[in-house]
């Protein structure tokens, strides 16, 4: 589906809508309704189970999203977290430089100095996208952080964090202290980050307040053991810099063992595989849609030593979009905060060396991935609209219907309660005909429906006590004894986690 | 325990610490470590299960925490969400008016005009709490919202929401549209709210960024049926206004049926009982510590028609503290937003009347309640420190130990994995002696510990395949067959939810 159609459907079903909609909305802000909230939480839980839950050394924390100025000064965000902004002298509209240069320089303006951008604008006779006149000025850096006056004095500033990662770096010394004082140590946050984007767009893709799931792994660069042999046969869809420079856009499939090199050390590769598998196995993204996109040294942030973006081809947005990434940030973050705070953030390894731990960051955009689940799995099929969500992500796990409200309603309600008591998200529905109820559940991504009918309640029937279990994807139906339902649905909606 | 001692313990165990601790912290901001995060999430889940999960008409949503200025203008926060602030002309320190007047007017300054406060300061010769001079000025209102420049123009403002409730009011029309178009309709949010407190204090009690769990029930004031008879025999610890005016501070125990009156309509009373029971039954607060504190018309916000605060007596803070409340807000909120947005927010009831729904708000401070769990349930007992958390709130549900790491480690690890696969939070620990491991788990509130020993692995023993289950509160031990463990622990750590 196209973006507008997809968004229309999500909005109509109450998955999401613009914040303060009755006031005309607020650019770049969205609210999630009941189904969207549940789906978002399932994605967050799946991410946590996958990246944090299987390790005894990794922990999830929760931190304030306001940070004192000293923190973002040390991290470099106060100085560098900017986008070049261009104003039109005629109509006073303001644009991101990459937007006004979109046609003449589709690859963006990363790495260009303001003077170079101004030169391009002049040379190529670029006009204001709004009024059409050639009155665009020289770009100025626009800091994308939201700042607030903190406290009553008017002298203190705080900033909404531009990335959750900063909170994890701040937590490192305390986590070291309360933990087992060994590396690797992983600190994960699922939480909000905020960016005053010049041009929010593409609904959940460039938001001004959004949810990130990020794991910072603090490690010893001389010793970060990973079971690389266990994943050596995995084949990855990579698009590396040399091929990109030849103009290639599609990935090539390369076995992990062939990617091992000094440039791509085992610890990095292992976590790239781990992230790729999350998209393929937990999020059920067809592997043909995934591209592991290597960023060159000029494209990535200067402190990143290695960066692959995990991209997924989205029909609604007409191309590959970044949904996650693996960043090897070296010791940049802890060194900056050590300098900024005057605290010693080095640690002593088990074999007695004093080091500043390095950081490997696994980052994941929760909102974007919610959108991707719709793009990839929601579609029209014959007469119906069906969202083939991975069962472990479904907001509602089972719909429970009486064939006839009057005759079978009480039994169906009791069945729904019984399933709920077993920890299953069961939704009772008796409105409209069975077909309409299936249609509602199909659109919401509910993998199973149960229907209670006369046979269920007929003591003379050989199938007494069974209900009809209907499968979303195949529409296949079967009769299942009530006593088996809870275990069967629980097992089918559980996230499969292979040991790492 | 005293506040400092409790905070020290929580900090040492990594439950929580000040945000940006290495930079000296940020007043009124705290981060949660692994155990604190898990406990906080359990409290949020318990609240959601209790107040939202049992109703087919109530929903949980998630909304952006930045709101455009028009929203907070309409809600009244731009004008009225202020505290009077007093500055000292000598040392330029700034104080909340109630702080400088603490000694001469312990009941606070709610309802006093700035001129009245200035008069009090002059009359009673109140001096600056910092420099001691009599140079305090006339109070000025200080708006407690954090505002940001929104977008690039510099003309647009947005505010961090001062209460999650506003997001629910904004969501009402869309929720009505996508739902079954009937009242009551409940919209719950568990999320952050922000207040630029003049004087943050008492750790989690007056924070600048905090988590609220709030349920807004939109209802028809002419028809809000509740099963009041089912709760008529419940006895509530109320402190009503007339008794307060006589100087009474302790509650009296009154049966619900005697409280029913025109002033305290059934729908209100029913939800007061429902909230009280949450504190008593789900949070396991001894009922002798709970006080339902009625606010008088001058104390409550002017739009609140009825307000009881749910207070709990906390030793660490030396008295009753507000941990939740039930507010009957009438049609104030939807009427204000209808006026502010120019949208018609009225709805047609099933029997054909057009009304602006009224709002009953159940509000709950998550951080405060985390503190209360420590205050009430964490203490020293003989030789140990033990946190007798309700099992359904425990961050770790079971500790799994090998008696001897070498001999029993593999079996214990496999057992921990098996329990984890069944959805139980099991933590393997083989560090130090068994006594130390019990002590760590006791402090963290883990209700059960399992120890694998020689008998477990001895095929010749009649107790082969059993492990020692140790109960936190009684320290009692028993041998339990491995096959029974998962079901037993799952059932003992499940939140008990009686039907409403």
PDB file of N, CA and C in Angstrom, chain B residues 285-333:
ATOM      1  N   UNK B 285      -0.558  -2.787  51.100  1.00  0.00           N
ATOM      2  CA  UNK B 285      -0.366  -1.770  52.132  1.00  0.00           C
ATOM      3  C   UNK B 285      -1.301  -2.121  53.297  1.00  0.00           C
ATOM      4  N   UNK B 286      -0.762  -2.270  54.524  1.00  0.00           N
ATOM      5  CA  UNK B 286      -1.643  -2.592  55.659  1.00  0.00           C
ATOM      6  C   UNK B 286      -2.742  -1.530  55.759  1.00  0.00           C
ATOM      7  N   UNK B 287      -3.972  -1.973  55.959  1.00  0.00           N
ATOM      8  CA  UNK B 287      -5.058  -1.008  55.860  1.00  0.00           C
ATOM      9  C   UNK B 287      -5.002   0.052  56.953  1.00  0.00           C
ATOM     10  N   UNK B 288      -4.345  -0.252  58.063  1.00  0.00           N
ATOM     11  CA  UNK B 288      -4.201   0.728  59.141  1.00  0.00           C
ATOM     12  C   UNK B 288      -3.344   1.924  58.724  1.00  0.00           C
ATOM     13  N   UNK B 289      -2.604   1.760  57.636  1.00  0.00           N
ATOM     14  CA  UNK B 289      -1.750   2.854  57.182  1.00  0.00           C
ATOM     15  C   UNK B 289      -2.434   3.747  56.148  1.00  0.00           C
ATOM     16  N   UNK B 290      -3.610   3.326  55.700  1.00  0.00           N
ATOM     17  CA  UNK B 290      -4.271   4.047  54.603  1.00  0.00           C
ATOM     18  C   UNK B 290      -5.279   5.057  55.157  1.00  0.00           C
ATOM     19  N   UNK B 291      -5.354   6.205  54.513  1.00  0.00           N
ATOM     20  CA  UNK B 291      -6.323   7.233  54.903  1.00  0.00           C
ATOM     21  C   UNK B 291      -6.911   7.827  53.629  1.00  0.00           C
ATOM     22  N   UNK B 292      -8.227   7.847  53.565  1.00  0.00           N
ATOM     23  CA  UNK B 292      -8.896   8.467  52.410  1.00  0.00           C
ATOM     24  C   UNK B 292      -9.264   9.881  52.836  1.00  0.00           C
ATOM     25  N   UNK B 293      -8.523  10.825  52.327  1.00  0.00           N
ATOM     26  CA  UNK B 293      -8.494  12.188  52.841  1.00  0.00           C
ATOM     27  C   UNK B 293      -9.336  13.085  51.943  1.00  0.00           C
ATOM     28  N   UNK B 294     -10.462  13.527  52.468  1.00  0.00           N
ATOM     29  CA  UNK B 294     -11.353  14.364  51.647  1.00  0.00           C
ATOM     30  C   UNK B 294     -10.826  15.787  51.584  1.00  0.00           C
ATOM     31  N   UNK B 295     -10.765  16.331  50.378  1.00  0.00           N
ATOM     32  CA  UNK B 295     -10.334  17.717  50.210  1.00  0.00           C
ATOM     33  C   UNK B 295     -11.564  18.615  50.223  1.00  0.00           C
ATOM     34  N   UNK B 296     -11.423  19.754  50.874  1.00  0.00           N
ATOM     35  CA  UNK B 296     -12.546  20.697  50.931  1.00  0.00           C
ATOM     36  C   UNK B 296     -12.609  21.502  49.641  1.00  0.00           C
ATOM     37  N   UNK B 297     -13.693  22.252  49.486  1.00  0.00           N
ATOM     38  CA  UNK B 297     -13.877  22.991  48.233  1.00  0.00           C
ATOM     39  C   UNK B 297     -12.788  24.041  48.035  1.00  0.00           C
ATOM     40  N   UNK B 298     -12.203  24.558  49.112  1.00  0.00           N
ATOM     41  CA  UNK B 298     -11.135  25.550  48.923  1.00  0.00           C
ATOM     42  C   UNK B 298      -9.789  24.872  48.649  1.00  0.00           C
ATOM     43  N   UNK B 299      -9.655  23.636  49.068  1.00  0.00           N
ATOM     44  CA  UNK B 299      -8.368  22.954  48.867  1.00  0.00           C
ATOM     45  C   UNK B 299      -8.235  22.319  47.482  1.00  0.00           C
ATOM     46  N   UNK B 300      -9.333  21.788  46.984  1.00  0.00           N
ATOM     47  CA  UNK B 300      -9.224  21.090  45.706  1.00  0.00           C
ATOM     48  C   UNK B 300      -9.239  22.089  44.546  1.00  0.00           C
ATOM     49  N   UNK B 301      -8.740  21.636  43.381  1.00  0.00           N
ATOM     50  CA  UNK B 301      -8.821  22.479  42.188  1.00  0.00           C
ATOM     51  C   UNK B 301     -10.282  22.826  41.958  1.00  0.00           C
ATOM     52  N   UNK B 302     -10.537  24.046  41.462  1.00  0.00           N
ATOM     53  CA  UNK B 302     -11.924  24.533  41.410  1.00  0.00           C
ATOM     54  C   UNK B 302     -12.821  23.657  40.546  1.00  0.00           C
ATOM     55  N   UNK B 303     -12.226  22.959  39.547  1.00  0.00           N
ATOM     56  CA  UNK B 303     -13.067  22.128  38.672  1.00  0.00           C
ATOM     57  C   UNK B 303     -13.373  20.773  39.282  1.00  0.00           C
ATOM     58  N   UNK B 304     -12.685  20.412  40.356  1.00  0.00           N
ATOM     59  CA  UNK B 304     -12.977  19.133  40.995  1.00  0.00           C
ATOM     60  C   UNK B 304     -14.202  19.260  41.896  1.00  0.00           C
ATOM     61  N   UNK B 305     -15.183  18.413  41.644  1.00  0.00           N
ATOM     62  CA  UNK B 305     -16.401  18.480  42.452  1.00  0.00           C
ATOM     63  C   UNK B 305     -16.277  17.609  43.697  1.00  0.00           C
ATOM     64  N   UNK B 306     -15.560  16.523  43.572  1.00  0.00           N
ATOM     65  CA  UNK B 306     -15.290  15.661  44.731  1.00  0.00           C
ATOM     66  C   UNK B 306     -13.844  15.211  44.609  1.00  0.00           C
ATOM     67  N   UNK B 307     -13.140  15.203  45.710  1.00  0.00           N
ATOM     68  CA  UNK B 307     -11.758  14.706  45.694  1.00  0.00           C
ATOM     69  C   UNK B 307     -11.415  14.058  47.019  1.00  0.00           C
ATOM     70  N   UNK B 308     -11.021  12.807  46.956  1.00  0.00           N
ATOM     71  CA  UNK B 308     -10.366  12.143  48.080  1.00  0.00           C
ATOM     72  C   UNK B 308      -8.957  11.785  47.631  1.00  0.00           C
ATOM     73  N   UNK B 309      -7.980  12.175  48.422  1.00  0.00           N
ATOM     74  CA  UNK B 309      -6.633  11.683  48.186  1.00  0.00           C
ATOM     75  C   UNK B 309      -6.478  10.350  48.896  1.00  0.00           C
ATOM     76  N   UNK B 310      -5.768   9.439  48.253  1.00  0.00           N
ATOM     77  CA  UNK B 310      -5.457   8.172  48.919  1.00  0.00           C
ATOM     78  C   UNK B 310      -4.073   8.325  49.521  1.00  0.00           C
ATOM     79  N   UNK B 311      -4.060   8.378  50.847  1.00  0.00           N
ATOM     80  CA  UNK B 311      -2.808   8.633  51.539  1.00  0.00           C
ATOM     81  C   UNK B 311      -2.333   7.374  52.266  1.00  0.00           C
ATOM     82  N   UNK B 312      -1.022   7.261  52.373  1.00  0.00           N
ATOM     83  CA  UNK B 312      -0.440   6.143  53.116  1.00  0.00           C
ATOM     84  C   UNK B 312       0.551   6.725  54.118  1.00  0.00           C
ATOM     85  N   UNK B 313       0.528   6.199  55.310  1.00  0.00           N
ATOM     86  CA  UNK B 313       1.449   6.685  56.342  1.00  0.00           C
ATOM     87  C   UNK B 313       2.826   6.090  56.100  1.00  0.00           C
ATOM     88  N   UNK B 314       3.793   6.959  55.840  1.00  0.00           N
ATOM     89  CA  UNK B 314       5.151   6.503  55.534  1.00  0.00           C
ATOM     90  C   UNK B 314       6.100   6.923  56.642  1.00  0.00           C
ATOM     91  N   UNK B 315       6.737   5.927  57.217  1.00  0.00           N
ATOM     92  CA  UNK B 315       7.674   6.188  58.299  1.00  0.00           C
ATOM     93  C   UNK B 315       8.841   7.049  57.813  1.00  0.00           C
ATOM     94  N   UNK B 316       9.318   6.755  56.598  1.00  0.00           N
ATOM     95  CA  UNK B 316      10.508   7.454  56.099  1.00  0.00           C
ATOM     96  C   UNK B 316      10.263   8.940  55.924  1.00  0.00           C
ATOM     97  N   UNK B 317       9.016   9.335  55.676  1.00  0.00           N
ATOM     98  CA  UNK B 317       8.728  10.748  55.456  1.00  0.00           C
ATOM     99  C   UNK B 317       7.922  11.333  56.604  1.00  0.00           C
ATOM    100  N   UNK B 318       7.749  10.548  57.649  1.00  0.00           N
ATOM    101  CA  UNK B 318       7.158  11.070  58.874  1.00  0.00           C
ATOM    102  C   UNK B 318       5.692  11.458  58.808  1.00  0.00           C
ATOM    103  N   UNK B 319       4.911  10.773  58.004  1.00  0.00           N
ATOM    104  CA  UNK B 319       3.491  11.104  58.016  1.00  0.00           C
ATOM    105  C   UNK B 319       2.753  10.542  56.813  1.00  0.00           C
ATOM    106  N   UNK B 320       1.480  10.954  56.701  1.00  0.00           N
ATOM    107  CA  UNK B 320       0.675  10.524  55.564  1.00  0.00           C
ATOM    108  C   UNK B 320       1.113  11.241  54.294  1.00  0.00           C
ATOM    109  N   UNK B 321       1.239  10.506  53.205  1.00  0.00           N
ATOM    110  CA  UNK B 321       1.614  11.099  51.928  1.00  0.00           C
ATOM    111  C   UNK B 321       0.616  10.672  50.859  1.00  0.00           C
ATOM    112  N   UNK B 322       0.309  11.585  49.952  1.00  0.00           N
ATOM    113  CA  UNK B 322      -0.634  11.304  48.868  1.00  0.00           C
ATOM    114  C   UNK B 322       0.015  10.386  47.831  1.00  0.00           C
ATOM    115  N   UNK B 323      -0.606   9.223  47.601  1.00  0.00           N
ATOM    116  CA  UNK B 323      -0.067   8.277  46.622  1.00  0.00           C
ATOM    117  C   UNK B 323      -1.007   8.056  45.440  1.00  0.00           C
ATOM    118  N   UNK B 324      -2.203   8.603  45.561  1.00  0.00           N
ATOM    119  CA  UNK B 324      -3.186   8.464  44.496  1.00  0.00           C
ATOM    120  C   UNK B 324      -4.378   9.339  44.841  1.00  0.00           C
ATOM    121  N   UNK B 325      -5.348   9.400  43.946  1.00  0.00           N
ATOM    122  CA  UNK B 325      -6.535  10.209  44.232  1.00  0.00           C
ATOM    123  C   UNK B 325      -7.657   9.824  43.285  1.00  0.00           C
ATOM    124  N   UNK B 326      -8.865  10.186  43.677  1.00  0.00           N
ATOM    125  CA  UNK B 326     -10.039  10.015  42.819  1.00  0.00           C
ATOM    126  C   UNK B 326     -10.688  11.390  42.677  1.00  0.00           C
ATOM    127  N   UNK B 327     -10.711  11.891  41.450  1.00  0.00           N
ATOM    128  CA  UNK B 327     -11.218  13.243  41.175  1.00  0.00           C
ATOM    129  C   UNK B 327     -12.463  13.183  40.302  1.00  0.00           C
ATOM    130  N   UNK B 328     -13.530  13.788  40.782  1.00  0.00           N
ATOM    131  CA  UNK B 328     -14.692  13.959  39.911  1.00  0.00           C
ATOM    132  C   UNK B 328     -14.580  15.347  39.310  1.00  0.00           C
ATOM    133  N   UNK B 329     -14.226  15.422  38.014  1.00  0.00           N
ATOM    134  CA  UNK B 329     -13.887  16.693  37.360  1.00  0.00           C
ATOM    135  C   UNK B 329     -15.039  17.288  36.577  1.00  0.00           C
ATOM    136  N   UNK B 330     -16.231  16.633  36.651  1.00  0.00           N
ATOM    137  CA  UNK B 330     -17.369  17.182  35.909  1.00  0.00           C
ATOM    138  C   UNK B 330     -17.088  17.240  34.420  1.00  0.00           C
ATOM    139  N   UNK B 331     -17.669  18.244  33.727  1.00  0.00           N
ATOM    140  CA  UNK B 331     -17.428  18.333  32.292  1.00  0.00           C
ATOM    141  C   UNK B 331     -16.400  19.411  31.964  1.00  0.00           C
ATOM    142  N   UNK B 332     -15.637  19.805  32.988  1.00  0.00           N
ATOM    143  CA  UNK B 332     -14.673  20.883  32.818  1.00  0.00           C
ATOM    144  C   UNK B 332     -13.728  20.640  31.638  1.00  0.00           C
ATOM    145  N   UNK B 333     -13.119  19.465  31.595  1.00  0.00           N
ATOM    146  CA  UNK B 333     -12.033  19.234  30.639  1.00  0.00           C
ATOM    147  C   UNK B 333     -12.509  19.228  29.199  1.00  0.00           C
TER     148      UNK B 333
END
